[in-house]
């Protein structure tokens, strides 16, 4: 992706952060993803009083894209309010992203638009993915 497209994706993720519903953590996160055909989907974190039900910004954006029929995710930008740290996806989100590709670019940003990019396989080293289910298996005895 060229620099202008990366900056635009980061800017859109910062806009998405404004919508964060995070009354418990007060930690706002925004995400913008772009698909191979150039469609953009955004997401924010959506918390719940039953804390464990909270949904991260990344998963919100991915669920929106998939439910609209867009599976070819090319890149994803994530924003938070952390001044001196790049926001990086949680373990659950790493697995969720990996489901849709091993080579997805993940732009982990700071509010000043600086970023670190790593791919889905770099963030989930030796991840378990859909291709593993297609690999040859031994026969099942008993059950
Ligand atoms: N959160 C995200 O939405 N994405 C991340 O990459 C890290 C964490 C959310 C979950 C929770 O609502 C809040 O940030 C604090 O953990």
XYZ file of N, CA, C and O and ligand atoms in Angstrom:
588
model
N 0.856 -1.205 0.000
C 0.000 0.000 0.000
C 0.884 1.245 0.000
O 1.873 1.274 0.741
N 0.519 2.267 -0.784
C 1.340 3.472 -0.779
C 1.068 4.301 0.486
O 0.084 4.081 1.194
N 1.984 5.223 0.731
C 1.948 5.976 1.991
C 0.637 6.741 2.190
O 0.105 6.810 3.305
N 0.089 7.294 1.106
C -1.176 8.051 1.225
C -2.308 7.147 1.689
O -3.123 7.523 2.533
N -2.357 5.932 1.124
C -3.424 4.980 1.488
C -3.269 4.557 2.948
O -4.252 4.389 3.671
N -2.031 4.351 3.375
C -1.778 3.958 4.770
C -2.240 5.084 5.696
O -2.968 4.849 6.673
N -1.850 6.320 5.376
C -2.239 7.458 6.216
C -3.753 7.600 6.290
O -4.307 7.881 7.353
N -4.406 7.387 5.152
C -5.866 7.506 5.111
C -6.519 6.428 5.988
O -7.452 6.711 6.742
N -5.990 5.210 5.913
C -6.553 4.118 6.724
C -6.365 4.421 8.219
O -7.270 4.185 9.025
N -5.217 4.972 8.554
C -4.963 5.327 9.964
C -5.927 6.435 10.400
O -6.530 6.370 11.471
N -6.091 7.429 9.535
C -6.993 8.542 9.863
C -8.425 8.012 10.082
O -9.100 8.393 11.040
N -8.877 7.102 9.241
C -10.224 6.548 9.379
C -10.340 5.733 10.684
O -11.363 5.764 11.359
N -9.263 5.051 11.053
C -9.300 4.279 12.311
C -9.382 5.240 13.507
O -10.026 4.934 14.516
N -8.756 6.403 13.387
C -8.835 7.396 14.474
C -10.257 7.948 14.588
O -10.762 8.183 15.696
N -10.910 8.105 13.451
C -12.309 8.557 13.451
C -13.199 7.516 14.116
O -14.099 7.833 14.883
N -12.923 6.236 13.798
C -13.720 5.132 14.361
C -13.576 5.085 15.882
O -14.507 4.720 16.603
N -12.409 5.450 16.359
C -12.141 5.462 17.809
C -13.105 6.386 18.552
O -13.449 6.143 19.707
N -13.549 7.441 17.872
C -14.479 8.403 18.488
C -15.787 7.728 18.905
O -16.504 8.218 19.763
N -16.106 6.616 18.252
C -17.376 5.929 18.521
C -17.236 4.887 19.632
O -18.218 4.217 19.980
N -16.046 4.715 20.170
C -15.821 3.653 21.171
C -16.853 3.722 22.298
O -17.170 4.815 22.799
N -17.364 2.557 22.672
C -18.263 2.454 23.834
C -17.456 1.745 24.911
O -17.318 0.517 24.912
N -16.856 2.521 25.795
C -15.930 1.929 26.770
C -16.075 2.608 28.139
O -15.109 3.139 28.678
N -17.317 2.570 28.703
C -17.544 3.236 29.985
C -16.755 2.606 31.134
O -16.554 3.253 32.161
N -16.287 1.349 30.971
C -15.607 0.655 32.079
C -14.103 0.900 32.037
O -13.510 1.350 33.011
N -13.499 0.653 30.897
C -12.041 0.842 30.808
C -11.679 2.289 30.467
O -10.571 2.736 30.755
N -12.597 2.985 29.817
C -12.303 4.330 29.288
C -11.060 4.310 28.377
O -10.320 5.277 28.292
N -10.870 3.208 27.730
C -9.728 3.003 26.831
C -10.296 2.871 25.415
O -10.831 1.822 25.045
N -10.219 3.953 24.655
C -10.851 3.962 23.336
C -9.950 3.307 22.283
O -8.742 3.565 22.243
N -10.568 2.468 21.460
C -9.829 1.832 20.365
C -10.670 1.939 19.090
O -11.901 1.779 19.128
N -10.006 2.236 17.982
C -10.671 2.280 16.679
C -9.916 1.410 15.695
O -8.704 1.212 15.824
N -10.636 0.896 14.724
C -10.008 0.050 13.705
C -10.607 0.377 12.338
O -11.805 0.666 12.236
N -9.762 0.372 11.320
C -10.252 0.483 9.935
C -9.550 -0.590 9.134
O -8.332 -0.757 9.258
N -10.316 -1.330 8.358
C -9.704 -2.357 7.504
C -10.031 -2.060 6.052
O -11.062 -1.437 5.756
N -9.138 -2.480 5.185
C -9.378 -2.328 3.743
C -9.273 -3.693 3.084
O -8.401 -4.498 3.437
N -10.180 -3.969 2.160
C -10.182 -5.262 1.475
C -9.438 -5.118 0.147
O -9.117 -4.008 -0.280
N -9.186 -6.237 -0.510
C -8.448 -6.229 -1.782
C -9.141 -5.353 -2.830
O -8.480 -4.752 -3.670
N -10.483 -5.263 -2.764
C -11.188 -4.436 -3.759
C -11.349 -2.985 -3.311
O -12.063 -2.207 -3.928
N -10.706 -2.617 -2.212
C -10.699 -1.216 -1.787
C -11.843 -0.813 -0.860
O -11.962 0.362 -0.495
N -12.684 -1.762 -0.453
C -13.752 -1.416 0.488
C -13.173 -1.235 1.884
O -12.269 -1.980 2.292
N -13.718 -0.263 2.617
C -13.222 0.026 3.965
C -14.330 -0.214 4.983
O -15.485 0.188 4.764
N -13.982 -0.877 6.067
C -14.921 -1.120 7.170
C -14.256 -0.662 8.461
O -13.050 -0.835 8.631
N -15.068 -0.098 9.344
C -14.508 0.428 10.596
C -15.129 -0.279 11.790
O -16.189 -0.902 11.687
N -14.472 -0.137 12.932
C -15.013 -0.706 14.167
C -14.437 0.009 15.377
O -13.398 0.676 15.284
N -15.129 -0.128 16.490
C -14.631 0.418 17.761
C -14.840 -0.656 18.819
O -15.546 -1.642 18.567
N -14.230 -0.482 19.985
C -14.517 -1.452 21.041
C -15.903 -1.174 21.631
O -16.333 -0.030 21.733
N -16.581 -2.255 21.965
C -17.943 -2.182 22.508
C -17.947 -3.006 23.788
O -17.915 -4.239 23.742
N -17.926 -2.310 24.919
C -17.834 -3.016 26.207
C -19.213 -3.378 26.743
O -20.239 -2.947 26.214
N -19.189 -4.196 27.785
C -20.434 -4.666 28.398
C -20.240 -4.712 29.902
O -19.132 -5.006 30.371
N -21.317 -4.474 30.631
C -21.251 -4.500 32.089
C -20.794 -5.871 32.590
O -20.166 -5.992 33.634
N -21.089 -6.915 31.819
C -20.541 -8.237 32.105
C -19.211 -8.285 31.347
O -19.143 -8.737 30.213
N -18.164 -7.811 31.971
C -16.919 -7.445 31.282
C -16.465 -8.387 30.164
O -15.995 -7.960 29.125
N -16.594 -9.690 30.424
C -16.081 -10.677 29.468
C -16.747 -10.618 28.100
O -16.228 -11.161 27.132
N -17.886 -9.999 28.025
C -18.598 -9.909 26.743
C -18.087 -8.787 25.852
O -18.527 -8.646 24.715
N -17.174 -7.997 26.354
C -16.683 -6.858 25.578
C -16.060 -7.306 24.265
O -15.435 -8.361 24.186
N -16.244 -6.494 23.240
C -15.727 -6.821 21.906
C -14.712 -5.749 21.504
O -14.967 -4.553 21.652
N -13.583 -6.203 20.987
C -12.532 -5.270 20.576
C -12.870 -4.611 19.236
O -13.663 -5.141 18.447
N -12.204 -3.492 18.985
C -12.414 -2.731 17.749
C -12.118 -3.571 16.505
O -12.839 -3.499 15.499
N -11.062 -4.374 16.574
C -10.659 -5.175 15.416
C -11.749 -6.174 15.039
O -12.098 -6.328 13.866
N -12.273 -6.854 16.050
C -13.302 -7.858 15.754
C -14.593 -7.197 15.274
O -15.291 -7.739 14.409
N -14.902 -6.027 15.820
C -16.092 -5.304 15.332
C -15.953 -5.035 13.838
O -16.877 -5.299 13.050
N -14.799 -4.522 13.423
C -14.593 -4.178 12.003
C -14.643 -5.429 11.132
O -15.263 -5.426 10.058
N -14.012 -6.513 11.588
C -13.972 -7.747 10.782
C -15.373 -8.340 10.637
O -15.782 -8.749 9.548
N -16.128 -8.348 11.725
C -17.490 -8.893 11.659
C -18.348 -8.067 10.695
O -19.142 -8.613 9.917
N -18.140 -6.767 10.693
C -18.892 -5.922 9.753
C -18.532 -6.276 8.309
O -19.405 -6.414 7.455
N -17.233 -6.440 8.037
C -16.794 -6.750 6.670
C -17.323 -8.114 6.222
O -17.916 -8.244 5.145
N -17.131 -9.115 7.049
C -17.532 -10.479 6.663
C -19.044 -10.553 6.474
O -19.540 -11.147 5.512
N -19.780 -9.913 7.364
C -21.244 -9.998 7.271
C -21.786 -9.217 6.079
O -22.951 -9.372 5.711
N -20.931 -8.397 5.468
C -21.329 -7.702 4.231
C -20.745 -8.411 3.007
O -20.768 -7.877 1.896
N -20.155 -9.592 3.233
C -19.675 -10.392 2.094
C -18.256 -10.092 1.649
O -17.837 -10.519 0.580
N -17.488 -9.351 2.457
C -16.105 -9.006 2.079
C -15.108 -9.829 2.899
O -14.927 -9.576 4.087
N -14.485 -10.809 2.225
C -13.585 -11.722 2.948
C -12.113 -11.436 2.721
O -11.269 -11.924 3.455
N -11.790 -10.710 1.646
C -10.380 -10.534 1.283
C -9.767 -9.323 1.969
O -9.589 -8.269 1.361
N -9.421 -9.505 3.225
C -8.870 -8.390 4.000
C -7.390 -8.215 3.665
O -6.611 -9.166 3.718
N -7.030 -6.979 3.308
C -5.662 -6.703 2.900
C -4.865 -6.088 4.055
O -3.724 -6.466 4.313
N -5.459 -5.131 4.716
C -4.740 -4.418 5.774
C -5.724 -3.877 6.794
O -6.919 -3.711 6.502
N -5.163 -3.577 7.951
C -5.995 -3.139 9.057
C -5.173 -2.118 9.868
O -3.976 -2.326 10.085
N -5.783 -1.004 10.246
C -5.097 -0.015 11.096
C -5.818 0.067 12.431
O -7.057 0.008 12.478
N -5.057 0.188 13.491
C -5.640 0.241 14.841
C -5.155 1.516 15.531
O -3.964 1.850 15.464
N -6.082 2.199 16.216
C -5.744 3.442 16.928
C -6.220 3.402 18.361
O -7.282 2.834 18.654
N -5.447 4.044 19.229
C -5.885 4.218 20.619
C -5.431 5.605 21.066
O -4.912 6.390 20.256
N -5.603 5.910 22.336
C -5.176 7.212 22.858
C -3.810 7.142 23.525
O -3.354 8.140 24.100
N -3.156 5.986 23.487
C -1.850 5.867 24.140
C -0.840 6.759 23.418
O -0.611 6.583 22.215
N -0.262 7.673 24.174
C 0.595 8.678 23.564
C 1.934 8.102 23.102
O 2.430 8.431 22.025
N 2.485 7.227 23.921
C 3.857 6.774 23.664
C 3.969 5.305 23.297
O 5.051 4.733 23.334
N 2.835 4.679 22.997
C 2.879 3.247 22.684
C 2.004 2.920 21.487
O 0.908 3.479 21.358
N 2.491 1.998 20.674
C 1.676 1.528 19.551
C 0.625 0.564 20.091
O 0.957 -0.314 20.887
N -0.604 0.706 19.631
C -1.661 -0.221 20.071
C -1.540 -1.512 19.267
O -1.422 -1.496 18.037
N -1.555 -2.606 19.974
C -1.332 -3.905 19.336
C -2.513 -4.831 19.666
O -3.074 -4.741 20.747
N -2.943 -5.662 18.721
C -4.142 -6.480 18.952
C -3.961 -7.508 20.072
O -2.870 -8.071 20.228
N -5.013 -7.765 20.799
C -4.980 -8.778 21.867
C -4.877 -10.170 21.227
O -5.046 -10.337 20.015
N -4.635 -11.165 22.022
C -4.458 -12.531 21.520
C -5.677 -13.046 20.776
O -5.558 -13.679 19.714
N -6.851 -12.748 21.318
C -8.082 -13.222 20.677
C -8.221 -12.590 19.284
O -8.560 -13.252 18.306
N -7.921 -11.308 19.195
C -8.021 -10.624 17.896
C -6.977 -11.134 16.918
O -7.225 -11.217 15.718
N -5.788 -11.480 17.404
C -4.753 -12.021 16.506
C -5.259 -13.290 15.825
O -5.091 -13.498 14.625
N -5.886 -14.159 16.608
C -6.438 -15.394 16.055
C -7.579 -15.075 15.094
O -7.708 -15.681 14.033
N -8.400 -14.115 15.451
C -9.569 -13.744 14.637
C -9.116 -13.182 13.282
O -9.696 -13.493 12.242
N -8.043 -12.387 13.308
C -7.502 -11.807 12.067
C -6.890 -12.908 11.202
O -7.104 -12.981 9.989
N -6.137 -13.799 11.839
C -5.417 -14.890 11.159
C -6.366 -15.784 10.349
O -5.993 -16.340 9.319
N -7.574 -15.919 10.848
C -8.595 -16.714 10.143
C -8.757 -16.254 8.693
O -9.040 -17.046 7.806
N -8.569 -14.953 8.464
C -8.852 -14.392 7.135
C -7.596 -14.112 6.316
O -7.670 -13.505 5.257
N -6.453 -14.554 6.798
C -5.234 -14.435 6.003
C -3.982 -14.361 6.839
O -3.968 -13.758 7.906
N -2.922 -15.001 6.271
C -1.644 -15.018 6.987
C -0.803 -13.798 6.651
O 0.213 -13.545 7.274
N -1.212 -13.077 5.603
C -0.368 -11.963 5.129
C -1.077 -10.618 5.237
O -0.788 -9.700 4.484
N -1.999 -10.512 6.153
C -2.702 -9.232 6.346
C -1.746 -8.259 7.055
O -1.098 -8.624 8.043
N -1.648 -7.041 6.535
C -0.786 -6.022 7.157
C -1.544 -5.348 8.293
O -2.683 -4.905 8.096
N -0.891 -5.284 9.440
C -1.547 -4.681 10.606
C -0.749 -3.458 11.046
O 0.388 -3.585 11.518
N -1.341 -2.287 10.838
C -0.696 -1.021 11.188
C -1.091 -0.674 12.618
O -2.251 -0.377 12.896
N -0.115 -0.746 13.521
C -0.322 -0.470 14.941
C 0.183 0.952 15.175
O 1.356 1.243 14.942
N -0.710 1.826 15.591
C -0.404 3.258 15.513
C -0.368 3.963 16.870
O -0.807 3.426 17.888
N 0.125 5.199 16.794
C 0.027 6.153 17.910
C -0.819 7.324 17.415
O -0.949 7.517 16.196
N -1.336 8.137 18.337
C -2.183 9.264 17.911
C -1.483 10.243 16.958
O -2.133 10.953 16.199
N -0.148 10.279 16.978
C 0.577 11.198 16.076
C 0.736 10.630 14.669
O 1.493 11.189 13.856
N 0.021 9.495 14.380
C 0.030 8.845 13.056
C 1.268 7.982 12.795
O 1.377 7.385 11.723
N 2.199 7.917 13.725
C 3.323 7.009 13.518
C 2.800 5.577 13.677
O 1.756 5.355 14.312
N 3.520 4.633 13.081
C 3.025 3.259 13.148
C 4.154 2.238 13.075
O 5.277 2.545 12.662
N 3.781 1.030 13.477
C 4.620 -0.155 13.278
C 3.754 -1.137 12.515
O 2.618 -1.370 12.914
N 4.277 -1.714 11.439
C 3.483 -2.665 10.670
C 4.043 -4.073 10.872
O 5.252 -4.288 10.798
N 3.158 -4.992 11.163
C 3.513 -6.410 11.201
C 2.382 -7.177 10.535
O 1.233 -6.727 10.551
N 2.701 -8.333 9.973
C 1.656 -9.123 9.318
C 0.969 -10.023 10.349
O 1.470 -10.223 11.458
N -0.170 -10.583 9.910
C -0.920 -11.471 10.807
C -0.075 -12.669 11.243
O -0.183 -13.111 12.390
N 0.793 -13.196 10.369
C 1.629 -14.342 10.813
C 2.735 -13.896 11.751
O 3.160 -14.681 12.605
N 3.207 -12.679 11.577
C 4.240 -12.215 12.521
C 3.627 -12.044 13.914
O 4.264 -12.350 14.919
N 2.387 -11.572 13.948
C 1.747 -11.356 15.252
C 1.214 -12.649 15.869
O 0.974 -12.714 17.065
N 0.986 -13.649 15.015
C 0.545 -14.946 15.542
C 1.464 -16.016 14.972
O 1.103 -16.781 14.071
N 2.650 -16.057 15.499
C 3.706 -16.964 15.060
C 3.239 -18.410 15.150
O 2.716 -18.835 16.176
N 3.361 -19.154 14.034
C 2.918 -20.552 13.969
C 1.444 -20.701 14.322
O 1.049 -21.663 14.988
N 0.655 -19.734 13.914
C -0.776 -19.744 14.254
C -1.512 -20.942 13.666
O -1.133 -21.473 12.622
N -2.554 -21.342 14.328
C -3.440 -22.409 13.852
C -4.477 -21.739 12.947
O -5.199 -20.833 13.389
N -4.538 -22.188 11.684
C -5.444 -21.529 10.742
C -6.265 -22.519 9.943
O -6.104 -23.736 10.098
N -7.142 -22.022 9.093
C -8.049 -22.875 8.318
C -7.322 -23.967 7.530
O -7.843 -25.076 7.395
N -6.103 -23.703 7.037
C -5.410 -24.717 6.221
C -5.036 -25.937 7.065
O -4.876 -27.034 6.531
N -4.907 -25.765 8.361
C -4.564 -26.908 9.228
C -5.663 -27.973 9.212
O -5.384 -29.162 9.342
N -6.903 -27.541 9.068
C -8.008 -28.508 9.054
C -7.978 -29.353 7.781
O -8.534 -30.449 7.753
N -7.333 -28.856 6.743
C -7.282 -29.576 5.463
C -6.086 -30.527 5.392
O -5.945 -31.284 4.432
N -5.232 -30.534 6.388
C -4.039 -31.375 6.292
C -4.370 -32.837 6.605
O -5.362 -33.143 7.273
N -3.520 -33.734 6.090
C -3.772 -35.177 6.235
C -3.782 -35.574 7.710
O -2.934 -35.145 8.493
N -4.759 -36.420 8.058
C -4.878 -36.853 9.464
C -4.893 -38.365 9.560
O -5.250 -39.037 8.584
N -4.555 -38.892 10.714
C -4.644 -40.332 10.926
C -6.135 -40.687 11.087
O -6.953 -39.815 11.371
N -6.470 -41.968 10.867
C -7.878 -42.347 10.976
C -8.297 -42.371 12.443
O -7.483 -42.607 13.329
N -9.593 -42.152 12.670
C -10.093 -42.125 14.046
C -10.619 -43.496 14.425
O -11.431 -44.065 13.721
N -10.147 -44.025 15.560
C -10.634 -45.320 16.035
C -11.609 -45.057 17.178
O -11.488 -44.092 17.878
N -12.526 -46.002 17.376
C -13.445 -45.851 18.509
C -14.463 -44.786 18.202
O -15.167 -44.872 17.211
N -14.519 -43.750 19.030
C -15.545 -42.700 18.906
C -15.783 -42.398 17.435
O -16.462 -41.704 16.955
N -9.144 -3.323 23.057
C -9.409 -3.272 21.713
O -10.518 -2.931 21.293
N -8.422 -3.611 20.863
C -7.131 -3.873 21.225
O -6.298 -4.074 20.358
C -6.770 -3.913 22.650
C -7.888 -3.768 23.608
C -10.202 -2.895 23.977
C -10.837 -3.959 24.806
C -11.370 -3.144 25.962
O -12.620 -2.574 25.596
C -10.366 -2.021 26.116
O -9.660 -1.968 24.901
C -9.401 -2.200 27.271
O -8.812 -3.437 27.235
